[in-house]
C-alpha positions as a Markdown table, in Angstrom:
| # | Residue | x | y | z |
|---|---|---|---|---|
| 1 | Unk | -1.8 | -26.6 | 38.2 |
| 2 | Unk | 1.7 | -28.1 | 37.7 |
| 3 | Unk | 1.8 | -26.6 | 34.1 |
| 4 | Unk | 1.3 | -23.1 | 35.6 |
| 5 | Unk | 4.2 | -23.5 | 37.9 |
| 6 | Unk | 6.5 | -24.8 | 35.1 |
| 7 | Unk | 5.7 | -21.8 | 32.9 |
| 8 | Unk | 6.0 | -19.2 | 35.6 |
| 9 | Unk | 9.8 | -19.2 | 36.1 |
| 10 | Unk | 10.6 | -18.8 | 32.3 |
| 11 | Unk | 8.0 | -16.0 | 32.1 |
| 12 | Unk | 9.4 | -14.2 | 35.1 |
| 13 | Unk | 13.0 | -14.5 | 33.7 |
| 14 | Unk | 11.8 | -13.1 | 30.3 |
| 15 | Unk | 10.1 | -10.2 | 32.0 |
| 16 | Unk | 13.2 | -9.5 | 34.0 |
| 17 | Unk | 15.4 | -9.5 | 30.9 |
| 18 | Unk | 13.1 | -7.2 | 29.1 |
| 19 | Unk | 12.7 | -4.8 | 32.0 |
| 20 | Unk | 16.5 | -4.7 | 32.5 |
| 21 | Unk | 16.9 | -2.9 | 29.2 |
| 22 | Unk | 13.9 | -0.6 | 29.4 |
| 23 | Unk | 15.8 | 2.6 | 30.4 |
| 24 | Unk | 15.3 | 5.7 | 28.4 |
| 25 | Unk | 17.9 | 5.8 | 25.6 |
| 26 | Unk | 18.7 | 2.1 | 25.7 |
| 27 | Unk | 17.1 | 1.8 | 22.3 |
| 28 | Unk | 19.8 | 3.9 | 20.8 |
| 29 | Unk | 17.4 | 6.8 | 20.3 |
| 30 | Unk | 19.3 | 9.1 | 22.6 |
| 31 | Unk | 16.1 | 9.7 | 24.5 |
| 32 | Unk | 17.9 | 10.3 | 27.8 |
| 33 | Unk | 20.8 | 9.2 | 29.9 |
| 34 | Unk | 21.3 | 6.1 | 31.9 |
| 35 | Unk | 20.6 | 6.5 | 35.6 |
| 36 | Unk | 23.3 | 4.2 | 36.7 |
| 37 | Unk | 20.8 | 1.7 | 38.2 |
| 38 | Unk | 21.3 | -2.0 | 37.9 |
| 39 | Unk | 18.9 | -2.0 | 34.9 |
| 40 | Unk | 21.3 | 0.0 | 32.8 |
| 41 | Unk | 24.3 | -2.3 | 32.5 |
| 42 | Unk | 26.7 | -2.4 | 29.6 |
| 43 | Unk | 24.6 | -5.0 | 27.9 |
| 44 | Unk | 21.8 | -2.5 | 27.6 |
| 45 | Unk | 23.9 | 0.5 | 26.4 |
| 46 | Unk | 23.2 | 1.8 | 22.9 |
| 47 | Unk | 25.6 | 0.6 | 20.2 |
| 48 | Unk | 27.2 | 3.5 | 18.3 |
| 49 | Unk | 25.7 | 3.8 | 14.8 |
| 50 | Unk | 22.6 | 1.6 | 15.6 |
| 51 | Unk | 19.8 | 3.8 | 14.3 |
| 52 | Unk | 16.8 | 3.1 | 12.2 |
| 53 | Unk | 17.2 | 4.4 | 8.7 |
| 54 | Unk | 14.9 | 4.7 | 5.7 |
| 55 | Unk | 16.0 | 2.3 | 3.0 |
| 56 | Unk | 16.1 | 3.7 | -0.6 |
| 57 | Unk | 14.9 | 1.5 | -3.4 |
| 58 | Unk | 17.7 | 2.2 | -5.8 |
| 59 | Unk | 16.5 | -0.6 | -8.1 |
| 60 | Unk | 13.0 | 0.8 | -8.2 |
| 61 | Unk | 11.5 | -2.6 | -7.3 |
| 62 | Unk | 8.7 | -1.3 | -5.0 |
| 63 | Unk | 5.7 | 0.5 | -6.4 |
| 64 | Unk | 4.2 | 3.4 | -4.5 |
| 65 | Unk | 2.7 | 2.0 | -1.3 |
| 66 | Unk | 3.0 | -1.4 | -2.9 |
| 67 | Unk | 0.0 | -0.7 | -5.1 |
| 68 | Unk | -0.3 | -3.6 | -7.5 |
| 69 | Unk | -3.3 | -4.0 | -9.7 |
| 70 | Unk | -4.6 | -7.6 | -10.0 |
| 71 | Unk | -5.7 | -8.8 | -13.4 |
| 72 | Unk | -7.3 | -12.1 | -14.2 |
| 73 | Unk | -4.7 | -13.9 | -16.4 |
| 74 | Unk | -7.0 | -14.9 | -19.3 |
| 75 | Unk | -8.1 | -11.2 | -19.5 |
| 76 | Unk | -4.5 | -10.0 | -19.7 |
| 77 | Unk | -3.8 | -12.6 | -22.4 |
| 78 | Unk | -6.9 | -11.7 | -24.4 |
| 79 | Unk | -6.1 | -7.9 | -24.2 |
| 80 | Unk | -2.4 | -7.3 | -25.0 |
| 81 | Unk | -2.8 | -3.5 | -24.4 |
| 82 | Unk | -4.1 | -4.0 | -20.9 |
| 83 | Unk | -0.8 | -4.7 | -19.1 |
| 84 | Unk | 1.2 | -1.9 | -20.7 |
| 85 | Unk | -1.5 | 0.6 | -19.7 |
| 86 | Unk | -1.3 | -0.7 | -16.1 |
| 87 | Unk | 2.5 | -0.7 | -16.1 |
| 88 | Unk | 2.5 | 2.9 | -17.3 |
| 89 | Unk | 0.6 | 3.8 | -14.1 |
| 90 | Unk | 3.0 | 1.9 | -11.9 |
| 91 | Unk | 5.9 | 3.6 | -13.5 |
| 92 | Unk | 4.6 | 7.1 | -12.8 |
| 93 | Unk | 2.6 | 6.8 | -9.6 |
| 94 | Unk | 4.6 | 7.9 | -6.5 |
| 95 | Unk | 3.9 | 7.8 | -2.8 |
| 96 | Unk | 3.9 | 11.6 | -2.8 |
| 97 | Unk | 1.3 | 11.6 | -5.5 |
| 98 | Unk | -1.0 | 9.3 | -3.4 |
| 99 | Unk | -0.5 | 11.5 | -0.3 |
| 100 | Unk | -1.4 | 14.6 | -2.2 |
| 101 | Unk | -4.4 | 13.0 | -3.9 |
| 102 | Unk | -5.7 | 11.6 | -0.5 |
| 103 | Unk | -5.4 | 15.1 | 1.0 |
| 104 | Unk | -7.2 | 16.6 | -2.0 |
| 105 | Unk | -10.2 | 14.3 | -1.4 |
| 106 | Unk | -10.2 | 14.1 | 2.5 |
| 107 | Unk | -9.1 | 17.6 | 3.4 |
| 108 | Unk | -9.8 | 19.8 | 0.4 |
| 109 | Unk | -13.1 | 18.0 | -0.3 |
| 110 | Unk | -12.5 | 17.4 | -4.0 |
| 111 | Unk | -14.2 | 14.4 | -5.6 |
| 112 | Unk | -12.1 | 11.2 | -6.1 |
| 113 | Unk | -13.0 | 11.1 | -9.8 |
| 114 | Unk | -11.8 | 14.7 | -10.4 |
| 115 | Unk | -8.6 | 14.1 | -8.4 |
| 116 | Unk | -7.8 | 10.9 | -10.4 |
| 117 | Unk | -8.6 | 12.6 | -13.7 |
| 118 | Unk | -6.4 | 15.5 | -12.8 |
| 119 | Unk | -3.5 | 13.2 | -12.0 |
| 120 | Unk | -3.9 | 11.2 | -15.2 |
| 121 | Unk | -3.8 | 14.4 | -17.2 |
| 122 | Unk | -0.9 | 16.0 | -15.4 |
| 123 | Unk | 1.2 | 12.8 | -15.3 |
| 124 | Unk | 0.9 | 12.3 | -19.0 |
| 125 | Unk | 0.6 | 8.6 | -18.2 |
| 126 | Unk | -1.6 | 8.0 | -21.3 |
| 127 | Unk | 1.0 | 9.2 | -23.8 |
| 128 | Unk | 1.9 | 6.5 | -26.3 |
| 129 | Unk | -0.4 | 3.8 | -24.9 |
| 130 | Unk | -1.3 | 0.8 | -27.1 |
| 131 | Unk | -4.9 | 0.7 | -28.1 |
| 132 | Unk | -7.2 | -2.1 | -26.8 |
| 133 | Unk | -10.9 | -2.9 | -26.8 |
| 134 | Unk | -13.3 | -4.6 | -24.6 |
| 135 | Unk | -15.1 | -4.2 | -21.3 |
| 136 | Unk | -13.1 | -3.9 | -18.1 |
| 137 | Unk | -14.5 | -3.4 | -14.6 |
| 138 | Unk | -12.1 | -1.8 | -12.1 |
| 139 | Unk | -13.2 | -2.6 | -8.5 |
| 140 | Unk | -12.1 | -0.6 | -5.5 |
| 141 | Unk | -12.7 | -0.9 | -1.8 |
| 142 | Unk | -14.8 | 1.8 | -0.1 |
| 143 | Unk | -12.0 | 4.1 | 1.2 |
| 144 | Unk | -10.4 | 7.2 | -0.3 |
| 145 | Unk | -7.2 | 5.9 | -1.7 |
| 146 | Unk | -8.8 | 2.8 | -3.2 |
| 147 | Unk | -11.5 | 4.9 | -4.9 |
| 148 | Unk | -8.8 | 7.3 | -6.3 |
| 149 | Unk | -6.7 | 4.4 | -7.6 |
| 150 | Unk | -9.8 | 2.6 | -9.2 |
| 151 | Unk | -10.6 | 5.9 | -11.0 |
| 152 | Unk | -7.0 | 6.3 | -12.2 |
| 153 | Unk | -7.0 | 2.8 | -13.6 |
| 154 | Unk | -10.4 | 3.3 | -15.3 |
| 155 | Unk | -9.3 | 6.7 | -16.8 |
| 156 | Unk | -6.1 | 5.3 | -18.2 |
| 157 | Unk | -7.8 | 2.2 | -19.6 |
| 158 | Unk | -10.5 | 4.4 | -21.2 |
| 159 | Unk | -7.7 | 6.4 | -22.8 |
| 160 | Unk | -6.3 | 3.1 | -24.1 |
| 161 | Unk | -9.6 | 2.3 | -25.8 |
| 162 | Unk | -11.2 | 0.0 | -23.3 |
| 163 | Unk | -14.7 | 0.4 | -22.0 |
| 164 | Unk | -13.7 | 0.8 | -18.4 |
| 165 | Unk | -15.9 | 1.4 | -15.4 |
| 166 | Unk | -15.5 | 1.6 | -11.6 |
| 167 | Unk | -17.4 | -0.7 | -9.2 |
| 168 | Unk | -17.2 | -0.3 | -5.4 |
| 169 | Unk | -16.6 | -3.6 | -3.7 |
| 170 | Unk | -17.2 | -2.6 | -0.1 |
| 171 | Unk | -14.9 | -1.7 | 2.7 |
| 172 | Unk | -12.1 | -3.5 | 4.5 |
| 173 | Unk | -13.0 | -6.7 | 6.2 |
| 174 | Unk | -12.3 | -6.1 | 9.9 |
| 175 | Unk | -8.6 | -5.6 | 9.2 |
| 176 | Unk | -7.9 | -9.4 | 9.2 |
| 177 | Unk | -8.1 | -10.0 | 5.5 |
| 178 | Unk | -8.2 | -6.9 | 3.4 |
| 179 | Unk | -9.3 | -6.9 | -0.2 |
| 180 | Unk | -6.9 | -5.4 | -2.7 |
| 181 | Unk | -7.0 | -1.7 | -3.2 |
| 182 | Unk | -8.3 | -2.2 | -6.7 |
| 183 | Unk | -8.9 | -5.1 | -9.0 |
| 184 | Unk | -9.6 | -5.5 | -12.7 |
| 185 | Unk | -11.9 | -8.0 | -14.3 |
| 186 | Unk | -13.3 | -8.5 | -17.8 |
| 187 | Unk | -17.1 | -8.3 | -18.2 |
| 188 | Unk | -19.9 | -6.0 | -18.9 |
| 189 | Unk | -19.9 | -2.8 | -16.8 |
């Protein structure tokens, strides 16, 4: 019981501080004018120039939607043509491409395999790839974007000489611990 009374004053103070700056426009969004009440003091006024901005990746360090294929290290070492093929995809794939491909499948009702194949052909991602051999299984979770990506990886690897196949690995796990969008593993398809 005493613990409850010790926690109550700090919680009430925190609630009062948060509520004090809750007026429309206090976030700097310009969503209204201050009403002149006690809750809109100078400490809550928007600061000139404080706006959210979209950061540009001028060094090109981020892949589209952070898509990163996972490859078992010994597989990559045994197949020197594998990583250059995957890197070629990462260099060409954009967020706009993913958005369009998702829409083609979900809205325009095209198949994920056809959409992936079309992107591989139109992006010319397979031009100049090193040739490799061996079996590669590309796994993807059971949702549109992952299925498209898995098929893109498989198509590019096939063009590079690999015997690549796609295997569905299920859906997201309750949002708590999501599987990667696609993975690559050596083995028999």
